[in-house]
């Protein structure tokens, strides 16, 4: 090859290697700068994205006796919320004075005992929601299950409620902190003006409404401190057998919530049948529950179901013996 031919090859491949590709070490500075800018942009974009909870396990612990313990959602125990201290503090404000049968907007503020707000990032989803409120009046005749939405400020939760009776309503909060992954509870009250009626209720294990029969099958005697098996049954009214259009509500075909007469706490029960792809019998659906009630007394057990897209609440009164 002549010197002219060699010079021509060098001019076409100035990097001195075959293939005409630039070595990595010889990338132009503009390309390096562009890669750097992109990398920094991705880094800061990730930093600006919403993060997980900044609360830790110790934020939900407090020193001293009488503190509420973390609870296993699969363990159907009666939780004495009022008798013990919770590491979570609740405060409640209403948009106006509560009144019977009037929708009222409430703002619930949640914070740790150390004053840290508890917002959506600090809670895990349990049964399709991050926060459940179990609201009951002093006669236990008005029970409502409410799911608040996050407010404008972190730690604020907004919900609307129409109280059906006068008296001091109790609001039980049921939630699972992300830092512990264990169920935790707290309570707060609000007042509805009016005369509270004295209600004397007898035990009942059947209830009718909306064209359906509801039955809670219990042992002949329910003993305090013992595991009790419950069966919840539904059937259509009338002599003709008709299907019950039972639909899931909060990832279950039914929920049971038990309160004692003094509203010292509650038990939130879920059926043993957890596979939603295997619904109960269409004509005579039956669901099984377990509960352990530590103290004797009178209790109301509210059933919550979704029948044909309409949520229905059914009360059963039972006596628990020593």
Short mmCIF file of C-alpha atoms in Angstrom, two decimals:
data_model
loop_
_atom_site.label_atom_id
_atom_site.label_comp_id
_atom_site.label_asym_id
_atom_site.label_seq_id
_atom_site.Cartn_x
_atom_site.Cartn_y
_atom_site.Cartn_z
CA UNK A 1 0.00 0.00 0.00
CA UNK A 2 1.37 3.37 -1.03
CA UNK A 3 1.82 6.23 1.47
CA UNK A 4 -1.09 8.05 -0.18
CA UNK A 5 -3.40 5.06 0.36
CA UNK A 6 -2.33 4.79 4.02
CA UNK A 7 -3.02 8.48 4.59
CA UNK A 8 -6.47 8.05 3.00
CA UNK A 9 -7.34 5.17 5.37
CA UNK A 10 -6.19 7.22 8.35
CA UNK A 11 -8.33 10.13 7.30
CA UNK A 12 -11.41 7.90 7.05
CA UNK A 13 -10.71 6.17 10.43
CA UNK A 14 -8.94 8.75 12.60
CA UNK A 15 -9.37 6.62 15.76
CA UNK A 16 -6.80 4.13 14.56
CA UNK A 17 -8.89 0.92 14.83
CA UNK A 18 -11.12 -1.13 12.58
CA UNK A 19 -14.91 -0.85 12.43
CA UNK A 20 -15.13 2.93 12.48
CA UNK A 21 -16.51 3.04 16.09
CA UNK A 22 -15.19 5.42 18.71
CA UNK A 23 -13.73 3.79 21.84
CA UNK A 24 -15.55 4.44 25.09
CA UNK A 25 -12.66 6.42 26.42
CA UNK A 26 -12.97 8.81 23.52
CA UNK A 27 -16.67 9.80 23.88
CA UNK A 28 -17.20 13.49 23.18
CA UNK A 29 -17.61 15.65 26.29
CA UNK A 30 -21.10 16.73 25.20
CA UNK A 31 -22.33 13.13 25.31
CA UNK A 32 -20.83 12.60 28.75
CA UNK A 33 -22.46 15.79 29.98
CA UNK A 34 -25.85 14.72 28.62
CA UNK A 35 -25.66 11.35 30.38
CA UNK A 36 -24.72 13.09 33.61
CA UNK A 37 -27.64 15.52 33.38
CA UNK A 38 -30.11 12.69 32.69
CA UNK A 39 -28.78 10.66 35.62
CA UNK A 40 -29.09 13.63 37.98
CA UNK A 41 -32.61 14.29 36.74
CA UNK A 42 -33.68 10.71 37.45
CA UNK A 43 -32.08 10.87 40.90
CA UNK A 44 -33.87 14.05 41.94
CA UNK A 45 -37.16 12.84 40.41
CA UNK A 46 -36.98 9.75 42.59
CA UNK A 47 -36.21 11.91 45.61
CA UNK A 48 -39.30 14.01 44.95
CA UNK A 49 -41.61 10.99 44.65
CA UNK A 50 -43.89 10.18 47.64
CA UNK A 51 -42.07 8.05 50.18
CA UNK A 52 -43.23 5.52 52.73
CA UNK A 53 -44.02 6.29 56.34
CA UNK A 54 -41.39 8.11 58.38
CA UNK A 55 -42.86 6.69 61.60
CA UNK A 56 -41.19 3.70 63.21
CA UNK A 57 -42.22 0.98 65.61
CA UNK A 58 -41.33 3.02 68.69
CA UNK A 59 -43.73 5.79 67.68
CA UNK A 60 -46.55 3.36 68.49
CA UNK A 61 -45.17 2.32 71.87
CA UNK A 62 -45.61 4.14 75.16
CA UNK A 63 -44.24 3.48 78.62
CA UNK A 64 -46.36 2.59 81.60
CA UNK A 65 -49.06 0.14 82.60
CA UNK A 66 -52.42 -0.18 80.95
CA UNK A 67 -51.22 0.32 77.38
CA UNK A 68 -53.16 -1.30 74.56
CA UNK A 69 -51.31 -4.15 72.89
CA UNK A 70 -50.85 -4.67 69.19
CA UNK A 71 -53.42 -7.15 67.93
CA UNK A 72 -53.34 -9.92 65.40
CA UNK A 73 -56.18 -9.35 62.89
CA UNK A 74 -56.64 -13.12 62.64
CA UNK A 75 -57.20 -13.42 66.40
CA UNK A 76 -60.91 -12.73 67.11
CA UNK A 77 -60.57 -11.15 70.55
CA UNK A 78 -62.69 -8.51 72.22
CA UNK A 79 -60.52 -5.38 72.44
CA UNK A 80 -61.00 -3.27 75.64
CA UNK A 81 -60.15 0.00 73.90
CA UNK A 82 -61.49 2.39 76.55
CA UNK A 83 -60.03 0.59 79.55
CA UNK A 84 -56.47 0.84 78.23
CA UNK A 85 -54.36 3.64 76.84
CA UNK A 86 -53.60 3.77 73.14
CA UNK A 87 -50.35 5.22 71.74
CA UNK A 88 -52.54 7.00 69.17
CA UNK A 89 -54.48 10.14 70.06
CA UNK A 90 -57.72 11.11 68.30
CA UNK A 91 -59.46 14.48 68.14
CA UNK A 92 -62.79 15.17 66.45
CA UNK A 93 -64.27 18.38 65.07
CA UNK A 94 -67.60 18.81 63.30
CA UNK A 95 -68.55 21.36 60.64
CA UNK A 96 -71.56 22.32 62.78
CA UNK A 97 -73.41 21.10 65.84
CA UNK A 98 -74.48 17.46 65.36
CA UNK A 99 -78.22 16.81 65.13
CA UNK A 100 -80.36 13.70 64.73
CA UNK A 101 -80.83 12.55 61.12
CA UNK A 102 -78.70 15.41 59.79
CA UNK A 103 -75.53 14.70 57.77
CA UNK A 104 -72.53 16.19 59.54
CA UNK A 105 -69.00 16.49 58.19
CA UNK A 106 -66.34 15.56 60.74
CA UNK A 107 -62.58 16.06 60.74
CA UNK A 108 -60.71 13.38 62.65
CA UNK A 109 -57.12 14.18 63.63
CA UNK A 110 -54.79 11.24 64.28
CA UNK A 111 -51.35 11.55 65.86
CA UNK A 112 -48.96 9.52 67.94
CA UNK A 113 -48.53 10.15 71.65
CA UNK A 114 -45.41 12.08 70.66
CA UNK A 115 -47.43 14.45 68.49
CA UNK A 116 -46.51 13.07 65.04
CA UNK A 117 -49.38 13.14 62.52
CA UNK A 118 -50.63 9.81 61.18
CA UNK A 119 -51.54 10.10 57.50
CA UNK A 120 -52.20 7.71 54.61
CA UNK A 121 -48.51 6.84 54.15
CA UNK A 122 -48.35 5.66 57.76
CA UNK A 123 -51.12 3.05 57.49
CA UNK A 124 -51.51 -0.24 55.64
CA UNK A 125 -54.58 -1.26 53.67
CA UNK A 126 -56.66 -3.75 55.65
CA UNK A 127 -59.92 -5.04 54.16
CA UNK A 128 -59.72 -2.58 51.26
CA UNK A 129 -59.25 0.52 53.48
CA UNK A 130 -56.54 2.20 55.53
CA UNK A 131 -58.83 3.46 58.27
CA UNK A 132 -62.08 1.98 59.60
CA UNK A 133 -64.33 3.86 62.01
CA UNK A 134 -66.88 1.88 64.00
CA UNK A 135 -69.44 4.39 65.29
CA UNK A 136 -72.13 3.45 67.82
CA UNK A 137 -74.65 5.37 69.96
CA UNK A 138 -75.23 4.80 73.71
CA UNK A 139 -78.21 2.50 73.14
CA UNK A 140 -76.21 0.38 70.67
CA UNK A 141 -79.18 0.75 68.32
CA UNK A 142 -77.34 2.86 65.74
CA UNK A 143 -74.13 1.35 64.38
CA UNK A 144 -72.35 2.77 61.34
CA UNK A 145 -69.14 1.69 59.65
CA UNK A 146 -67.35 4.66 58.07
CA UNK A 147 -64.23 5.01 55.91
CA UNK A 148 -62.70 8.51 56.14
CA UNK A 149 -60.73 10.11 53.33
CA UNK A 150 -57.44 11.99 53.89
CA UNK A 151 -57.84 15.71 54.58
CA UNK A 152 -55.77 18.64 53.37
CA UNK A 153 -53.31 18.36 56.25
CA UNK A 154 -51.36 15.23 57.04
CA UNK A 155 -53.03 13.48 59.94
CA UNK A 156 -56.50 14.81 59.11
CA UNK A 157 -59.26 12.44 57.97
CA UNK A 158 -62.66 13.57 56.69
CA UNK A 159 -65.98 11.71 56.86
CA UNK A 160 -69.71 12.47 56.86
CA UNK A 161 -72.15 10.85 59.27
CA UNK A 162 -75.88 11.12 59.99
CA UNK A 163 -76.54 10.15 63.63
CA UNK A 164 -79.92 8.51 64.11
CA UNK A 165 -80.24 8.98 67.86
CA UNK A 166 -79.29 11.52 70.54
CA UNK A 167 -76.57 10.88 73.08
CA UNK A 168 -72.82 10.44 73.31
CA UNK A 169 -71.60 8.56 70.27
CA UNK A 170 -68.37 6.58 70.49
CA UNK A 171 -66.03 6.32 67.54
CA UNK A 172 -63.63 3.36 67.51
CA UNK A 173 -60.75 3.66 65.04
CA UNK A 174 -59.45 0.38 63.61
CA UNK A 175 -56.16 0.62 61.66
CA UNK A 176 -52.79 -1.02 61.00
CA UNK A 177 -49.61 1.09 61.21
CA UNK A 178 -47.11 0.40 58.43
CA UNK A 179 -44.31 0.47 61.00
CA UNK A 180 -45.74 -2.50 62.94
CA UNK A 181 -48.05 -4.35 60.51
CA UNK A 182 -50.25 -5.18 63.53
CA UNK A 183 -53.76 -3.98 64.25
CA UNK A 184 -54.14 -1.00 66.59
CA UNK A 185 -57.11 0.89 68.01
CA UNK A 186 -58.18 4.17 69.60
CA UNK A 187 -61.46 5.91 70.45
CA UNK A 188 -63.05 9.35 70.68
CA UNK A 189 -66.58 10.59 71.48
CA UNK A 190 -68.95 13.24 70.16
CA UNK A 191 -72.26 14.50 71.49
CA UNK A 192 -75.66 14.61 69.76
CA UNK A 193 -78.10 16.80 71.77
CA UNK A 194 -81.33 15.22 72.96
CA UNK A 195 -82.84 12.87 75.51
CA UNK A 196 -81.32 9.40 75.47
CA UNK A 197 -83.97 6.70 75.70
CA UNK A 198 -83.56 3.81 78.10
CA UNK A 199 -83.71 0.71 75.96
CA UNK A 200 -84.30 -2.73 77.44
CA UNK A 201 -83.50 -5.38 74.89
CA UNK A 202 -84.09 -9.11 75.07
CA UNK A 203 -81.83 -11.65 73.45
CA UNK A 204 -82.58 -12.25 69.79
CA UNK A 205 -80.84 -14.39 67.24
CA UNK A 206 -83.17 -13.70 64.29
CA UNK A 207 -84.00 -10.55 62.37
CA UNK A 208 -86.09 -9.75 59.29
CA UNK A 209 -85.80 -6.87 56.86
CA UNK A 210 -85.56 -5.97 53.21
CA UNK A 211 -87.26 -9.21 52.17
CA UNK A 212 -84.70 -11.46 53.87
CA UNK A 213 -84.36 -13.53 57.04
CA UNK A 214 -81.15 -13.21 59.07
CA UNK A 215 -80.10 -15.64 61.77
CA UNK A 216 -77.13 -15.85 64.12
CA UNK A 217 -76.71 -19.41 65.37
CA UNK A 218 -74.93 -19.50 68.75
CA UNK A 219 -74.31 -22.17 71.38
CA UNK A 220 -77.06 -22.58 73.97
CA UNK A 221 -74.74 -20.98 76.51
CA UNK A 222 -71.97 -18.51 75.63
CA UNK A 223 -69.27 -18.57 78.28
CA UNK A 224 -66.83 -15.74 78.96
CA UNK A 225 -63.21 -16.55 78.17
CA UNK A 226 -64.08 -19.45 75.88
CA UNK A 227 -63.82 -19.61 72.10
CA UNK A 228 -67.35 -19.47 70.68
CA UNK A 229 -68.40 -20.63 67.22
CA UNK A 230 -71.01 -18.52 65.44
CA UNK A 231 -72.95 -19.22 62.25
CA UNK A 232 -74.52 -16.41 60.26
CA UNK A 233 -77.31 -17.42 57.87
CA UNK A 234 -79.43 -15.55 55.32
CA UNK A 235 -82.51 -16.66 53.38
CA UNK A 236 -85.16 -14.97 51.26
CA UNK A 237 -88.57 -14.44 52.85
CA UNK A 238 -91.55 -16.37 51.51
CA UNK A 239 -92.28 -19.99 50.72
CA UNK A 240 -90.51 -19.91 47.36
CA UNK A 241 -86.80 -20.52 47.50
CA UNK A 242 -84.94 -17.60 45.96
CA UNK A 243 -81.27 -16.85 45.61
CA UNK A 244 -79.70 -14.35 47.99
CA UNK A 245 -77.60 -11.93 45.89
CA UNK A 246 -74.80 -11.82 48.46
CA UNK A 247 -71.79 -9.75 47.36
CA UNK A 248 -68.43 -9.08 49.04
CA UNK A 249 -68.04 -6.12 51.35
CA UNK A 250 -64.50 -5.13 52.37
CA UNK A 251 -63.01 -8.37 51.02
CA UNK A 252 -65.45 -10.64 52.87
CA UNK A 253 -68.98 -11.93 52.39
CA UNK A 254 -69.95 -10.58 55.83
CA UNK A 255 -68.52 -8.80 58.85
CA UNK A 256 -69.58 -9.10 62.49
CA UNK A 257 -68.85 -6.43 65.12
CA UNK A 258 -69.60 -7.04 68.80
CA UNK A 259 -70.06 -4.31 71.45
CA UNK A 260 -70.67 -4.61 75.17
CA UNK A 261 -73.38 -2.51 76.84
CA UNK A 262 -70.92 0.02 78.24
CA UNK A 263 -69.07 0.31 74.90
CA UNK A 264 -65.75 -0.38 76.58
CA UNK A 265 -64.48 -1.96 73.37
CA UNK A 266 -65.40 -4.15 70.44
CA UNK A 267 -64.54 -7.26 68.46
CA UNK A 268 -64.34 -7.05 64.66
CA UNK A 269 -64.90 -10.52 63.20
CA UNK A 270 -64.29 -11.88 59.72
CA UNK A 271 -65.66 -15.20 58.42
CA UNK A 272 -63.59 -18.36 58.19
CA UNK A 273 -64.55 -18.50 54.51
CA UNK A 274 -61.95 -16.12 53.04
CA UNK A 275 -61.83 -17.25 49.40
CA UNK A 276 -64.03 -14.81 47.46
CA UNK A 277 -63.88 -17.06 44.40
CA UNK A 278 -65.88 -19.63 46.37
CA UNK A 279 -69.06 -17.88 47.53
CA UNK A 280 -71.44 -19.61 49.97
CA UNK A 281 -74.59 -21.37 48.86
CA UNK A 282 -76.66 -19.03 46.69
CA UNK A 283 -80.04 -19.89 48.23
CA UNK A 284 -79.03 -20.44 51.88
CA UNK A 285 -75.67 -18.76 52.43
CA UNK A 286 -73.97 -19.62 55.73
CA UNK A 287 -70.76 -18.15 57.12
CA UNK A 288 -68.76 -19.27 60.16
CA UNK A 289 -67.11 -17.03 62.76
CA UNK A 290 -65.18 -17.41 66.01
CA UNK A 291 -65.06 -15.05 68.97
CA UNK A 292 -63.68 -14.97 72.50
CA UNK A 293 -65.41 -12.58 74.92
CA UNK A 294 -63.47 -12.14 78.18
CA UNK A 295 -66.22 -10.73 80.42
CA UNK A 296 -69.82 -11.79 81.07
CA UNK A 297 -72.65 -9.42 80.24
CA UNK A 298 -74.98 -8.34 77.42
CA UNK A 299 -73.57 -7.80 73.96
CA UNK A 300 -74.91 -6.70 70.61
CA UNK A 301 -73.41 -8.33 67.52
CA UNK A 302 -73.97 -6.30 64.37
CA UNK A 303 -73.77 -8.08 61.02
CA UNK A 304 -72.80 -6.10 57.92
CA UNK A 305 -73.54 -7.58 54.49
CA UNK A 306 -73.91 -6.48 50.89
CA UNK A 307 -77.09 -7.84 49.28
CA UNK A 308 -77.53 -6.93 45.66
CA UNK A 309 -75.27 -3.88 45.99
CA UNK A 310 -77.02 -2.54 49.09
CA UNK A 311 -75.26 -2.66 52.44
CA UNK A 312 -77.42 -3.97 55.28
CA UNK A 313 -76.74 -3.83 59.04
CA UNK A 314 -78.47 -6.37 61.30
CA UNK A 315 -78.30 -6.43 65.15
CA UNK A 316 -78.35 -9.53 67.37
CA UNK A 317 -78.39 -9.38 71.18
CA UNK A 318 -76.75 -12.16 73.18
CA UNK A 319 -75.96 -12.86 76.85
CA UNK A 320 -72.50 -14.02 77.88
CA UNK A 321 -72.34 -16.02 81.13
CA UNK A 322 -69.42 -16.29 83.56
#
